[in-house]
Structure formats: structure tokens, C-alpha cells
mmCIF file of C-alpha atoms and ligand atoms in Angstrom:
data_model
loop_
_atom_site.group_PDB
_atom_site.id
_atom_site.type_symbol
_atom_site.label_atom_id
_atom_site.label_comp_id
_atom_site.label_asym_id
_atom_site.label_seq_id
_atom_site.Cartn_x
_atom_site.Cartn_y
_atom_site.Cartn_z
ATOM 1 C CA MET A 1 0.000 0.000 0.000
ATOM 2 C CA PRO A 2 1.432 3.418 -0.865
ATOM 3 C CA TRP A 3 1.784 5.736 2.072
ATOM 4 C CA CYS A 4 -0.822 8.415 1.596
ATOM 5 C CA TYR A 5 -0.755 11.769 3.229
ATOM 6 C CA LEU A 6 -3.885 13.709 2.539
ATOM 7 C CA ARG A 7 -4.474 17.286 3.549
ATOM 8 C CA HIS A 8 -6.571 20.095 2.229
ATOM 9 C CA MET A 9 -4.593 23.011 0.941
ATOM 10 C CA SER A 10 -5.878 26.422 1.880
ATOM 11 C CA ARG A 11 -4.313 29.238 -0.030
ATOM 12 C CA ALA A 12 -4.475 32.976 -0.249
ATOM 13 C CA THR A 13 -4.697 32.813 -4.020
ATOM 14 C CA PRO A 14 -6.210 30.139 -6.249
ATOM 15 C CA LEU A 15 -3.683 27.602 -7.485
ATOM 16 C CA THR A 16 -4.373 27.447 -11.204
ATOM 17 C CA ASP A 17 -7.409 26.789 -13.300
ATOM 18 C CA ARG A 18 -5.978 23.360 -14.078
ATOM 19 C CA THR A 19 -8.476 20.537 -14.297
ATOM 20 C CA GLU A 20 -5.948 17.708 -14.526
ATOM 21 C CA PRO A 21 -4.011 16.402 -11.516
ATOM 22 C CA LEU A 22 -0.254 16.915 -11.389
ATOM 23 C CA LEU A 23 1.832 13.825 -10.705
ATOM 24 C CA VAL A 24 5.477 14.588 -10.006
ATOM 25 C CA LEU A 25 8.456 12.314 -9.435
ATOM 26 C CA GLY A 26 10.901 13.933 -7.001
ATOM 27 C CA ILE A 27 14.584 13.032 -6.704
ATOM 28 C CA GLU A 28 16.894 13.985 -3.805
ATOM 29 C CA SER A 29 20.630 13.262 -3.518
ATOM 30 C CA SER A 30 22.250 16.397 -2.098
ATOM 31 C CA CYS A 31 23.789 14.887 1.032
ATOM 32 C CA ASP A 32 23.673 11.379 2.488
ATOM 33 C CA ASP A 33 20.116 10.286 1.642
ATOM 34 C CA THR A 34 19.125 8.967 -1.773
ATOM 35 C CA GLY A 35 15.427 9.688 -2.148
ATOM 36 C CA ALA A 36 12.703 9.278 -4.736
ATOM 37 C CA ALA A 37 9.015 10.050 -4.251
ATOM 38 C CA VAL A 38 5.794 10.537 -6.147
ATOM 39 C CA VAL A 39 3.438 13.324 -5.089
ATOM 40 C CA ARG A 40 0.056 14.084 -6.626
ATOM 41 C CA TRP A 41 -1.738 17.413 -6.574
ATOM 42 C CA SER A 42 -5.430 17.289 -7.430
ATOM 43 C CA PRO A 43 -7.506 20.163 -8.800
ATOM 44 C CA ASP A 44 -9.700 20.048 -5.658
ATOM 45 C CA GLY A 45 -6.653 21.393 -3.808
ATOM 46 C CA THR A 46 -5.607 18.195 -2.047
ATOM 47 C CA ALA A 47 -2.144 16.708 -2.186
ATOM 48 C CA ASP A 48 -1.106 13.084 -1.628
ATOM 49 C CA ILE A 49 2.295 11.589 -1.112
ATOM 50 C CA LEU A 50 1.910 8.369 -3.088
ATOM 51 C CA SER A 51 5.399 7.146 -2.198
ATOM 52 C CA ASN A 52 8.462 8.447 -0.396
ATOM 53 C CA GLU A 53 11.485 6.133 -0.556
ATOM 54 C CA VAL A 54 14.752 7.016 1.179
ATOM 55 C CA PHE A 55 18.009 5.100 1.255
ATOM 56 C CA GLY A 56 20.103 6.562 4.091
ATOM 57 C CA GLN A 57 23.891 6.308 3.860
ATOM 58 C CA THR A 58 24.677 6.739 7.570
ATOM 59 C CA GLU A 59 26.376 3.343 7.820
ATOM 60 C CA LEU A 60 28.589 4.006 4.815
ATOM 61 C CA HIS A 61 30.068 7.084 6.481
ATOM 62 C CA ALA A 62 30.006 5.847 10.083
ATOM 63 C CA ASP A 63 33.756 5.182 10.317
ATOM 64 C CA PHE A 64 34.748 8.614 9.027
ATOM 65 C CA GLY A 65 33.090 11.020 11.492
ATOM 66 C CA GLY A 66 31.249 12.845 8.709
ATOM 67 C CA VAL A 67 29.913 12.444 5.191
ATOM 68 C CA VAL A 68 32.661 11.542 2.704
ATOM 69 C CA PRO A 69 31.684 13.274 -0.562
ATOM 70 C CA GLU A 70 33.158 10.630 -2.900
ATOM 71 C CA ILE A 71 31.489 7.758 -1.051
ATOM 72 C CA ALA A 72 28.200 9.670 -1.011
ATOM 73 C CA ALA A 73 28.335 10.436 -4.754
ATOM 74 C CA ARG A 74 29.097 6.814 -5.651
ATOM 75 C CA ALA A 75 26.306 5.494 -3.415
ATOM 76 C CA HIS A 76 23.826 7.969 -4.937
ATOM 77 C CA ALA A 77 24.856 6.945 -8.468
ATOM 78 C CA GLU A 78 24.342 3.287 -7.540
ATOM 79 C CA LYS A 79 21.016 3.740 -5.756
ATOM 80 C CA LEU A 80 19.174 6.460 -7.680
ATOM 81 C CA ASP A 81 17.593 4.222 -10.318
ATOM 82 C CA VAL A 82 16.703 1.632 -7.657
ATOM 83 C CA MET A 83 14.956 4.277 -5.555
ATOM 84 C CA VAL A 84 13.133 5.748 -8.569
ATOM 85 C CA GLU A 85 11.847 2.289 -9.460
ATOM 86 C CA ALA A 86 10.811 1.666 -5.851
ATOM 87 C CA ALA A 87 9.003 5.018 -5.642
ATOM 88 C CA LEU A 88 7.116 4.475 -8.902
ATOM 89 C CA SER A 89 6.181 0.944 -7.931
ATOM 90 C CA ALA A 90 5.036 1.975 -4.410
ATOM 91 C CA ALA A 91 2.920 4.696 -6.022
ATOM 92 C CA GLY A 92 1.443 2.183 -8.464
ATOM 93 C CA ALA A 93 2.563 4.433 -11.313
ATOM 94 C CA LYS A 94 4.761 4.357 -14.394
ATOM 95 C CA LEU A 95 7.230 6.977 -15.518
ATOM 96 C CA LYS A 96 4.982 7.848 -18.458
ATOM 97 C CA ASP A 97 2.170 8.762 -16.001
ATOM 98 C CA MET A 98 4.257 11.607 -14.527
ATOM 99 C CA THR A 99 3.558 15.245 -15.345
ATOM 100 C CA ALA A 100 7.178 16.227 -14.643
ATOM 101 C CA ILE A 101 10.381 15.263 -12.891
ATOM 102 C CA ALA A 102 11.649 17.461 -10.062
ATOM 103 C CA VAL A 103 15.199 17.155 -8.829
ATOM 104 C CA THR A 104 17.394 18.788 -6.198
ATOM 105 C CA ALA A 105 19.837 20.923 -8.177
ATOM 106 C CA GLY A 106 21.646 22.253 -5.069
ATOM 107 C CA PRO A 107 22.900 23.279 -2.606
ATOM 108 C CA GLY A 108 24.824 20.253 -1.398
ATOM 109 C CA LEU A 109 27.736 17.939 -2.045
ATOM 110 C CA ILE A 110 28.343 18.433 -5.736
ATOM 111 C CA GLY A 111 28.928 14.766 -6.641
ATOM 112 C CA GLY A 112 25.587 13.730 -5.190
ATOM 113 C CA VAL A 113 23.716 16.694 -6.678
ATOM 114 C CA LEU A 114 25.249 15.933 -10.084
ATOM 115 C CA SER A 115 24.195 12.278 -9.841
ATOM 116 C CA GLY A 116 20.603 13.311 -9.165
ATOM 117 C CA VAL A 117 20.498 15.984 -11.851
ATOM 118 C CA MET A 118 21.977 13.639 -14.481
ATOM 119 C CA CYS A 119 19.544 10.882 -13.502
ATOM 120 C CA ALA A 120 16.594 13.313 -13.740
ATOM 121 C CA LYS A 121 17.761 14.679 -17.093
ATOM 122 C CA GLY A 122 18.072 11.164 -18.507
ATOM 123 C CA LEU A 123 14.594 10.223 -17.306
ATOM 124 C CA ALA A 124 13.096 13.497 -18.555
ATOM 125 C CA VAL A 125 14.609 13.123 -22.023
ATOM 126 C CA GLY A 126 13.765 9.414 -22.206
ATOM 127 C CA ALA A 127 10.142 9.897 -21.175
ATOM 128 C CA GLY A 128 9.660 13.280 -22.858
ATOM 129 C CA LEU A 129 8.792 14.982 -19.554
ATOM 130 C CA PRO A 130 9.454 18.503 -18.284
ATOM 131 C CA LEU A 131 12.341 18.893 -15.833
ATOM 132 C CA VAL A 132 12.072 21.084 -12.727
ATOM 133 C CA GLY A 133 15.214 22.008 -10.759
ATOM 134 C CA VAL A 134 14.536 22.527 -7.058
ATOM 135 C CA ASN A 135 16.587 24.227 -4.352
ATOM 136 C CA HIS A 136 16.928 21.675 -1.530
ATOM 137 C CA LEU A 137 16.338 24.362 1.106
ATOM 138 C CA ALA A 138 13.183 25.471 -0.706
ATOM 139 C CA GLY A 139 12.062 21.837 -0.497
ATOM 140 C CA HIS A 140 12.362 21.979 3.308
ATOM 141 C CA ALA A 141 10.873 25.462 3.484
ATOM 142 C CA LEU A 142 7.792 24.678 1.357
ATOM 143 C CA THR A 143 6.961 21.364 3.096
ATOM 144 C CA PRO A 144 4.521 22.908 5.634
ATOM 145 C CA ARG A 145 2.346 23.912 2.677
ATOM 146 C CA LEU A 146 2.076 20.250 1.738
ATOM 147 C CA THR A 147 1.547 18.958 5.268
ATOM 148 C CA ASP A 148 -0.383 21.793 6.905
ATOM 149 C CA GLY A 149 -1.553 24.016 4.066
ATOM 150 C CA LEU A 150 0.355 27.050 5.388
ATOM 151 C CA VAL A 151 -0.179 30.238 3.444
ATOM 152 C CA PHE A 152 2.576 32.743 2.671
ATOM 153 C CA PRO A 153 4.224 34.460 4.465
ATOM 154 C CA TYR A 154 5.302 32.195 7.318
ATOM 155 C CA LEU A 155 8.425 31.938 9.434
ATOM 156 C CA MET A 156 10.560 28.810 9.118
ATOM 157 C CA LEU A 157 13.405 27.577 11.291
ATOM 158 C CA LEU A 158 15.454 24.948 9.547
ATOM 159 C CA ILE A 159 17.649 23.033 12.011
ATOM 160 C CA SER A 160 19.452 19.879 10.932
ATOM 161 C CA GLY A 161 22.893 18.357 10.607
ATOM 162 C CA GLY A 162 23.590 20.546 7.599
ATOM 163 C CA HIS A 163 21.312 23.565 7.907
ATOM 164 C CA CYS A 164 20.450 26.264 10.391
ATOM 165 C CA GLN A 165 18.551 29.339 9.321
ATOM 166 C CA PHE A 166 15.493 31.490 9.910
ATOM 167 C CA LEU A 167 13.558 32.234 6.740
ATOM 168 C CA ILE A 168 10.473 34.273 6.050
ATOM 169 C CA VAL A 169 8.880 32.188 3.315
ATOM 170 C CA GLU A 170 7.116 34.776 1.181
ATOM 171 C CA GLY A 171 6.479 32.790 -1.979
ATOM 172 C CA VAL A 172 7.539 29.716 -3.929
ATOM 173 C CA ASP A 173 10.643 31.538 -5.039
ATOM 174 C CA GLN A 174 10.801 34.312 -2.466
ATOM 175 C CA PHE A 175 12.631 33.958 0.831
ATOM 176 C CA GLU A 176 14.073 36.390 3.332
ATOM 177 C CA ARG A 177 16.898 34.971 5.443
ATOM 178 C CA LEU A 178 16.823 36.602 8.876
ATOM 179 C CA GLY A 179 19.886 34.802 10.216
ATOM 180 C CA GLY A 180 21.524 31.465 10.718
ATOM 181 C CA THR A 181 24.605 29.726 11.954
ATOM 182 C CA ILE A 182 27.957 31.253 11.157
ATOM 183 C CA ASP A 183 29.771 27.947 11.725
ATOM 184 C CA ASP A 184 28.359 24.512 12.689
ATOM 185 C CA ALA A 185 24.728 23.538 12.228
ATOM 186 C CA PRO A 186 23.118 22.460 15.541
ATOM 187 C CA GLY A 187 22.794 18.809 14.484
ATOM 188 C CA GLU A 188 26.457 18.833 13.578
ATOM 189 C CA ALA A 189 27.239 20.143 17.077
ATOM 190 C CA PHE A 190 25.071 17.424 18.676
ATOM 191 C CA ASP A 191 26.913 14.791 16.628
ATOM 192 C CA LYS A 192 30.388 16.140 17.425
ATOM 193 C CA VAL A 193 29.649 16.551 21.139
ATOM 194 C CA ALA A 194 28.247 13.011 21.327
ATOM 195 C CA LYS A 195 31.476 11.752 19.803
ATOM 196 C CA LEU A 196 33.569 13.789 22.268
ATOM 197 C CA ILE A 197 31.811 12.332 25.292
ATOM 198 C CA GLY A 198 31.633 8.774 24.011
ATOM 199 C CA LEU A 199 28.000 8.530 22.941
ATOM 200 C CA PRO A 200 26.853 6.778 19.745
ATOM 201 C CA GLN A 201 25.870 8.464 16.467
ATOM 202 C CA PRO A 202 23.608 10.087 15.483
ATOM 203 C CA GLY A 203 24.461 12.322 18.406
ATOM 204 C CA GLY A 204 21.141 14.175 18.758
ATOM 205 C CA PRO A 205 19.023 11.302 20.031
ATOM 206 C CA SER A 206 21.897 9.927 22.184
ATOM 207 C CA ILE A 207 22.451 13.279 23.855
ATOM 208 C CA GLU A 208 18.756 13.865 24.417
ATOM 209 C CA LYS A 209 18.380 10.440 26.039
ATOM 210 C CA VAL A 210 21.400 10.704 28.341
ATOM 211 C CA ALA A 211 20.705 14.375 29.171
ATOM 212 C CA ALA A 212 17.373 13.371 30.708
ATOM 213 C CA THR A 213 19.247 12.083 33.770
ATOM 214 C CA GLY A 214 21.886 14.845 33.855
ATOM 215 C CA ASP A 215 22.302 18.129 35.694
ATOM 216 C CA PRO A 216 22.182 20.957 33.128
ATOM 217 C CA LYS A 217 23.710 23.430 35.633
ATOM 218 C CA ARG A 218 26.880 21.533 36.628
ATOM 219 C CA PHE A 219 28.910 23.043 33.790
ATOM 220 C CA ALA A 220 28.671 26.728 32.860
ATOM 221 C CA PHE A 221 28.658 26.413 29.095
ATOM 222 C CA PRO A 222 28.519 29.587 26.987
ATOM 223 C CA ARG A 223 25.477 30.832 25.083
ATOM 224 C CA PRO A 224 27.312 32.066 21.959
ATOM 225 C CA LEU A 225 26.272 35.299 20.208
ATOM 226 C CA LEU A 226 23.441 36.039 22.636
ATOM 227 C CA ASN A 227 25.050 39.354 23.475
ATOM 228 C CA ARG A 228 25.147 40.314 19.826
ATOM 229 C CA PRO A 229 22.054 41.732 18.100
ATOM 230 C CA GLY A 230 20.452 39.824 15.273
ATOM 231 C CA MET A 231 19.542 36.255 14.598
ATOM 232 C CA ASP A 232 22.864 34.707 13.682
ATOM 233 C CA MET A 233 24.012 31.736 15.739
ATOM 234 C CA SER A 234 27.244 29.892 16.475
ATOM 235 C CA PHE A 235 27.644 26.397 17.873
ATOM 236 C CA SER A 236 31.300 25.710 17.296
ATOM 237 C CA GLY A 237 32.568 27.429 20.478
ATOM 238 C CA LEU A 238 30.033 25.532 22.550
ATOM 239 C CA LYS A 239 31.443 22.282 21.222
ATOM 240 C CA THR A 240 34.956 23.434 22.173
ATOM 241 C CA ALA A 241 33.743 24.313 25.693
ATOM 242 C CA VAL A 242 32.451 20.737 26.091
ATOM 243 C CA LEU A 243 35.798 19.430 24.830
ATOM 244 C CA ARG A 244 37.649 21.461 27.475
ATOM 245 C CA GLU A 245 35.494 20.166 30.315
ATOM 246 C CA ARG A 246 35.850 16.617 29.027
ATOM 247 C CA ASP A 247 39.656 16.940 28.915
ATOM 248 C CA ARG A 248 39.710 18.428 32.410
ATOM 249 C CA LEU A 249 37.656 15.527 33.779
ATOM 250 C CA VAL A 250 39.807 12.981 31.971
ATOM 251 C CA ASP A 251 42.951 14.595 33.433
ATOM 252 C CA GLU A 252 41.499 14.706 36.942
ATOM 253 C CA GLN A 253 39.825 11.321 37.167
ATOM 254 C CA GLY A 254 41.219 9.311 34.267
ATOM 255 C CA GLY A 255 37.962 9.168 32.300
ATOM 256 C CA LEU A 256 34.260 9.998 32.253
ATOM 257 C CA PHE A 257 31.708 8.361 34.524
ATOM 258 C CA ALA A 258 28.108 7.913 33.362
ATOM 259 C CA ASN A 259 27.003 10.900 35.469
ATOM 260 C CA ASP A 260 29.702 13.068 33.818
ATOM 261 C CA GLN A 261 28.411 12.083 30.378
ATOM 262 C CA ALA A 262 24.848 12.864 31.469
ATOM 263 C CA ASP A 263 25.806 16.251 32.972
ATOM 264 C CA LEU A 264 27.902 17.245 29.949
ATOM 265 C CA ALA A 265 25.055 16.220 27.619
ATOM 266 C CA ALA A 266 22.451 18.060 29.712
ATOM 267 C CA GLY A 267 24.604 21.206 29.955
ATOM 268 C CA PHE A 268 25.282 21.247 26.218
ATOM 269 C CA GLN A 269 21.633 20.636 25.316
ATOM 270 C CA ALA A 270 20.476 23.379 27.691
ATOM 271 C CA ALA A 271 22.867 25.838 26.022
ATOM 272 C CA VAL A 272 21.578 24.933 22.525
ATOM 273 C CA VAL A 273 17.982 25.273 23.726
ATOM 274 C CA ASP A 274 18.713 28.705 25.256
ATOM 275 C CA VAL A 275 20.392 29.966 22.083
ATOM 276 C CA LEU A 276 17.612 28.692 19.820
ATOM 277 C CA ALA A 277 14.950 30.108 22.157
ATOM 278 C CA GLU A 278 16.446 33.609 22.287
ATOM 279 C CA LYS A 279 17.130 33.755 18.552
ATOM 280 C CA THR A 280 13.666 32.392 17.740
ATOM 281 C CA GLU A 281 12.118 35.043 19.981
ATOM 282 C CA ARG A 282 13.971 37.713 17.997
ATOM 283 C CA ALA A 283 13.020 36.103 14.673
ATOM 284 C CA LEU A 284 9.361 35.982 15.733
ATOM 285 C CA ARG A 285 9.456 39.681 16.602
ATOM 286 C CA ALA A 286 11.089 40.607 13.277
ATOM 287 C CA TYR A 287 8.610 38.453 11.377
ATOM 288 C CA LEU A 288 5.562 39.782 13.248
ATOM 289 C CA GLU A 289 6.627 43.343 12.590
ATOM 290 C CA LYS A 290 6.706 42.603 8.897
ATOM 291 C CA CYS A 291 3.807 40.152 8.661
ATOM 292 C CA PRO A 292 1.331 40.732 11.510
ATOM 293 C CA ASP A 293 -1.661 39.041 9.837
ATOM 294 C CA THR A 294 -2.395 35.311 10.409
ATOM 295 C CA PRO A 295 1.160 34.574 11.536
ATOM 296 C CA ALA A 296 2.524 31.037 11.369
ATOM 297 C CA PHE A 297 5.813 29.364 12.280
ATOM 298 C CA SER A 298 7.185 26.018 11.217
ATOM 299 C CA VAL A 299 10.287 24.123 12.244
ATOM 300 C CA ALA A 300 11.980 21.495 10.064
ATOM 301 C CA GLY A 301 15.123 19.371 10.075
ATOM 302 C CA GLY A 302 16.300 16.424 12.165
ATOM 303 C CA VAL A 303 17.037 18.558 15.253
ATOM 304 C CA ALA A 304 13.317 19.388 15.413
ATOM 305 C CA ALA A 305 12.917 15.831 16.748
ATOM 306 C CA ASN A 306 14.365 17.047 20.065
ATOM 307 C CA GLY A 307 11.566 17.232 22.615
ATOM 308 C CA HIS A 308 13.059 20.164 24.574
ATOM 309 C CA ILE A 309 13.726 22.236 21.481
ATOM 310 C CA ARG A 310 10.299 21.501 20.084
ATOM 311 C CA SER A 311 8.464 22.374 23.285
ATOM 312 C CA VAL A 312 10.402 25.631 23.779
ATOM 313 C CA LEU A 313 9.635 26.705 20.203
ATOM 314 C CA HIS A 314 5.994 25.742 20.650
ATOM 315 C CA ARG A 315 5.743 27.762 23.865
ATOM 316 C CA LEU A 316 7.342 30.819 22.252
ATOM 317 C CA CYS A 317 4.836 30.641 19.407
ATOM 318 C CA ASP A 318 1.967 30.372 21.896
ATOM 319 C CA ASP A 319 3.320 33.417 23.773
ATOM 320 C CA HIS A 320 3.327 35.416 20.540
ATOM 321 C CA GLU A 321 0.015 33.972 19.310
ATOM 322 C CA VAL A 322 1.701 32.506 16.275
ATOM 323 C CA ALA A 323 0.431 29.148 14.949
ATOM 324 C CA PHE A 324 3.091 26.448 15.473
ATOM 325 C CA THR A 325 3.544 23.599 13.012
ATOM 326 C CA ALA A 326 6.143 20.894 12.584
ATOM 327 C CA PRO A 327 5.820 18.467 9.683
ATOM 328 C CA PRO A 328 6.052 14.767 10.589
ATOM 329 C CA LEU A 329 9.680 13.801 11.093
ATOM 330 C CA ALA A 330 9.963 11.776 7.874
ATOM 331 C CA LEU A 331 9.120 14.978 6.008
ATOM 332 C CA CYS A 332 11.293 17.208 8.235
ATOM 333 C CA THR A 333 14.477 15.285 7.441
ATOM 334 C CA ASP A 334 15.919 14.932 3.937
ATOM 335 C CA ASN A 335 13.418 13.262 1.602
ATOM 336 C CA ALA A 336 12.255 13.423 -1.996
ATOM 337 C CA ALA A 337 8.556 14.113 -1.313
ATOM 338 C CA MET A 338 9.511 17.679 -0.397
ATOM 339 C CA ILE A 339 11.350 17.991 -3.720
ATOM 340 C CA ALA A 340 8.375 16.624 -5.666
ATOM 341 C CA TRP A 341 6.122 19.075 -3.789
ATOM 342 C CA ALA A 342 8.402 22.045 -4.483
ATOM 343 C CA GLY A 343 8.383 20.855 -8.115
ATOM 344 C CA ILE A 344 4.582 20.964 -8.116
ATOM 345 C CA GLU A 345 4.652 24.485 -6.675
ATOM 346 C CA ARG A 346 7.085 25.578 -9.397
ATOM 347 C CA LEU A 347 5.132 23.856 -12.175
ATOM 348 C CA GLN A 348 2.029 25.749 -11.101
ATOM 349 C CA LEU A 349 3.922 28.968 -11.676
ATOM 350 C CA GLY A 350 5.225 27.734 -15.019
ATOM 351 C CA LEU A 351 8.788 27.498 -13.691
ATOM 352 C CA VAL A 352 10.301 24.692 -15.750
ATOM 353 C CA ASP A 353 13.953 24.022 -16.586
ATOM 354 C CA ASP A 354 15.658 22.592 -19.614
ATOM 355 C CA MET A 355 18.755 20.477 -20.227
ATOM 356 C CA SER A 356 20.984 23.390 -19.229
ATOM 357 C CA LEU A 357 19.930 22.906 -15.574
ATOM 358 C CA ALA A 358 23.160 23.049 -13.554
ATOM 359 C CA ALA A 359 24.062 21.288 -10.295
ATOM 360 C CA ARG A 360 25.052 23.935 -7.740
ATOM 361 C CA PRO A 361 27.118 23.309 -4.582
ATOM 362 C CA ARG A 362 25.985 26.657 -3.171
ATOM 363 C CA TRP A 363 22.591 28.169 -3.776
ATOM 364 C CA PRO A 364 21.356 30.611 -1.130
ATOM 365 C CA LEU A 365 17.595 31.002 -1.074
ATOM 366 C CA ASP A 366 17.850 34.667 -0.259
ATOM 367 C CA GLN A 367 20.125 36.147 -2.918
ATOM 368 C CA THR A 368 20.349 39.421 -1.013
ATOM 369 C CA ALA A 369 21.661 37.898 2.255
ATOM 370 C CA THR A 370 25.369 38.003 3.021
ATOM 371 C CA ALA A 371 27.134 34.925 1.672
ATOM 372 C CA LEU A 372 28.159 32.299 4.216
ATOM 373 C CA VAL A 373 31.722 31.095 4.211
ATOM 374 C CA GLY A 374 33.097 27.674 4.913
ATOM 375 C CA SER A 375 31.940 24.159 4.670
ATOM 376 C CA GLY A 376 30.134 22.005 7.220
ATOM 377 C CA LYS A 377 30.310 18.311 7.979
ATOM 378 C CA LYS A 378 27.594 17.806 5.393
ATOM 379 C CA GLY A 379 28.993 20.065 2.670
ATOM 380 C CA PRO A 380 29.153 23.713 1.750
ATOM 381 C CA LYS A 381 27.041 26.180 3.672
ATOM 382 C CA ALA A 382 24.175 27.345 1.461
HETATM 383 O O1 LIG B 1 17.629 16.590 8.777
HETATM 384 P P1 LIG B 1 18.524 15.465 9.124
HETATM 385 O O2 LIG B 1 17.946 14.077 9.157
HETATM 386 O O3 LIG B 1 19.731 15.327 8.137
HETATM 387 C C1 LIG B 1 20.572 16.289 7.691
HETATM 388 O O4 LIG B 1 21.174 17.001 8.504
HETATM 389 O O5 LIG B 1 20.714 16.348 6.483
HETATM 390 O O6 LIG B 1 19.161 15.804 10.533
HETATM 391 C C2 LIG B 1 20.056 14.944 11.150
HETATM 392 C C3 LIG B 1 20.567 15.642 12.365
HETATM 393 C C4 LIG B 1 21.713 14.880 13.026
HETATM 394 O O7 LIG B 1 22.767 15.778 13.233
HETATM 395 C C5 LIG B 1 21.092 14.387 14.322
HETATM 396 O O8 LIG B 1 22.019 14.271 15.387
HETATM 397 C C6 LIG B 1 20.058 15.460 14.602
HETATM 398 O O9 LIG B 1 19.525 15.771 13.337
HETATM 399 N N1 LIG B 1 19.015 14.954 15.499
HETATM 400 C C7 LIG B 1 18.786 15.463 16.717
HETATM 401 C C8 LIG B 1 17.788 14.639 17.303
HETATM 402 N N2 LIG B 1 17.436 13.676 16.402
HETATM 403 C C9 LIG B 1 18.199 13.895 15.285
HETATM 404 N N3 LIG B 1 19.345 16.500 17.359
HETATM 405 C C10 LIG B 1 18.897 16.752 18.616
HETATM 406 N N4 LIG B 1 17.966 15.998 19.237
HETATM 407 C C11 LIG B 1 17.389 14.938 18.639
HETATM 408 N N5 LIG B 1 16.472 14.209 19.272
HETATM 409 ZN ZN1 LIG B 2 18.221 19.035 4.203
#
């Protein structure tokens, strides 16, 4: 049985006067998940995810402490056609039934993005279908319209192993970036800290579990950039502060006891929560000033699975009378349904690409925002 996700879409403006459904195959390969999905939009305004297949590469990279671009690219190249077949079959559809093929064209690890784009181009040419290039971040940012029918403009916080930014989502192709990390993404910090204190990967869930029994006040970890105006964040110094405390404990007592691990985890998590809470409060204020009518906030990305972070964000939204939404986790983390959906949104605006579609390692959503420098564990910063 295909996994169906049915929601009514409410919109400020009518979609199109289209009477035929749109059936789009989405392809995602920008980091360490090879995804293919089929999403259908119907003229009555409903949308269904007919299939959403993901092959995660976590095990392939486990020994290297991060995603190895060459291994990722090779695994994508090997798995893309398999995942496309699986997605079509789970949707009970054939390639020729599709209206278009949507593919992540960036930002991300270039080898993986290239694999996806080449696969999509081949399928589009072979089946005579339109090709739609999608920005991976737009895929995340537009997902709450698929899952919860959000109308523009809404505020989005994207927090994962590779991303961290506040965006005002104003339209399918219109985003204002209010701020984001200037170094590590929060998920990256969770993963690195878990490694430092001897907890298994992925670090987020391990830290959250162990932190539940820890004392968040035992260590005075910093709350980076809180004293600076704006909505930029930094998590790299926090990670270094945990490293220092770990080294001190190892020097003093020859290693870490379970209560040390729990206290370090709890202290680190509390610092991340405080930073995200303060910056979200500022982002909500900036957003509400600009968009006071029917305000809505959505969080996406793997770090949104964290119960503390989620409940703090929810409470802040309640305080500001802003509707809080968080797509189901499978649609918060990297997946191809979000790419198919963003493809549908673009198709409805007539935004179609041709064979000159390029794979882009960097592709900021907000072209006016200051460019980010550096590269994270999961590739270049967008
Ligand atoms: O969105 P995602 O699946 O993948 C990419 O980053 O592309 O996010 C994965 C990240 C990992 O860094 C993982 O440690 C983090 O999300 N994560 C969490 C939790 N569950 C997953 N971080 C904090 N708390 C969690 N419960
Ligand atoms: Zn992502």
C-alpha cells in the first residue's frame, strides 16, 4: 500500500485553473540520503504523497566522522535508479504517467547533486517529460504547505545536521533569510559533542536520552552570540567548551563516569535550547513586525525531533500567538517528497527548466543575504 498523506490546501490565491491532476516524481541526492518520491496534486486542492522512498547512507560514512563526498556520490549513483523504481512501484505508477520530474539541483555535495540531476535529465529526455530544478532548502521550506496548508508568508526555522537558518517564506521563489549559523549547524554540534563524550551516532538522540538524567547546571557552558544583536548563531565554540570540560575531567579522574556524560550532555543541550529560544524570539518579533496578519511558524530538520527544542519553540509561538507547526519527522528530514512538492509548486507557476539545468554546490535562497563562508560536515554552507 502506498503511504498516503492527505491534507486540504488552503491558499491565499487560487492555485491554477488546471483541471488535470499533477503527478510529479521527485529526486533527492544532495547529502547522504538517496530519495525518490511521487506526489500528486489534485484540482480540488488536495495533495497526496503516493510514495516516499529514502536510502540513508549513515552506515557508509560511520567510520569517518562525517559524510565523505566521494562515497556519497558513488552510493547515490548506484542507488538512484533503484529508488526511482521503488518510488514508482510503491505509487502504483509508471514513468509515463508523470507530469514532470523534479530534482534537487543544489545546494549540497556536488557529486551527489550531479548524480541526481543527471539521472533526472536522462529520465526526462527518455520519457519526454518537463524537468524542474529545485533548491533543496526550498524543499524543506515549502513542506509545511504540503503537510499543513500554510499560506505565505510564514516563518521557518530549519535546524538539521547541515542547515540552520530562519527564513520568512514569502512565496515559492521568495525567501528572506533573517539569520543562521555562522559555523556549525546544531545537528552537527550534537553529533560532534556526542562523539567527544563517548556517545553513539547520530548524536542528537543519544544526547537527548542521556541528558534526561543529567544536571544541566553543573557546567557553565557559553550561550554564543546572545550578546550580539540579530539572529545569527554559532555552535562551534560551545562544542569546544564541552571538549575542554571533558579533557579536564579525563585529566582529573582518568575518564568519564556515566554521570559526567549525562551532565555534559544536559549542559550542552540546555545551552543549545537557550540559544535557539532567544534567537527564535527575535526572529518571531522581526517576522511579526513585517507580517502581523495570520502569523505562522514552522520548524523542520532532524534537530526538530528534540523534545526540549520543540516544546520551547511551541511555547514561544503560543506566547506570541503565532500558529506552530512541525511536519512529521519523515518529512522534516531529507526526503524526496519535499522535492516533488516544491516541483509541483514551481510547475504551477510555469517554472520549468531545460537540459541546461546546472548542479550547484551553493545556492542561497535569499540572494540578497550576506554569503556564508566555509563548509560544514555535510557540505558547503548554502
Ligand atoms: O535533517 P537530518 O535528518 O539530516 C541532515 O542534517 O541532512 O538531521 C540529522 C541531524 C543529526 O545531526 C542528528 O544528530 C540530529 O539531526 N538529530 C537530533 C535529534 N534527532 C536527530 N538533534 C537533537 N535531538 C534529537 N532528538
Ligand atoms: Zn536538508
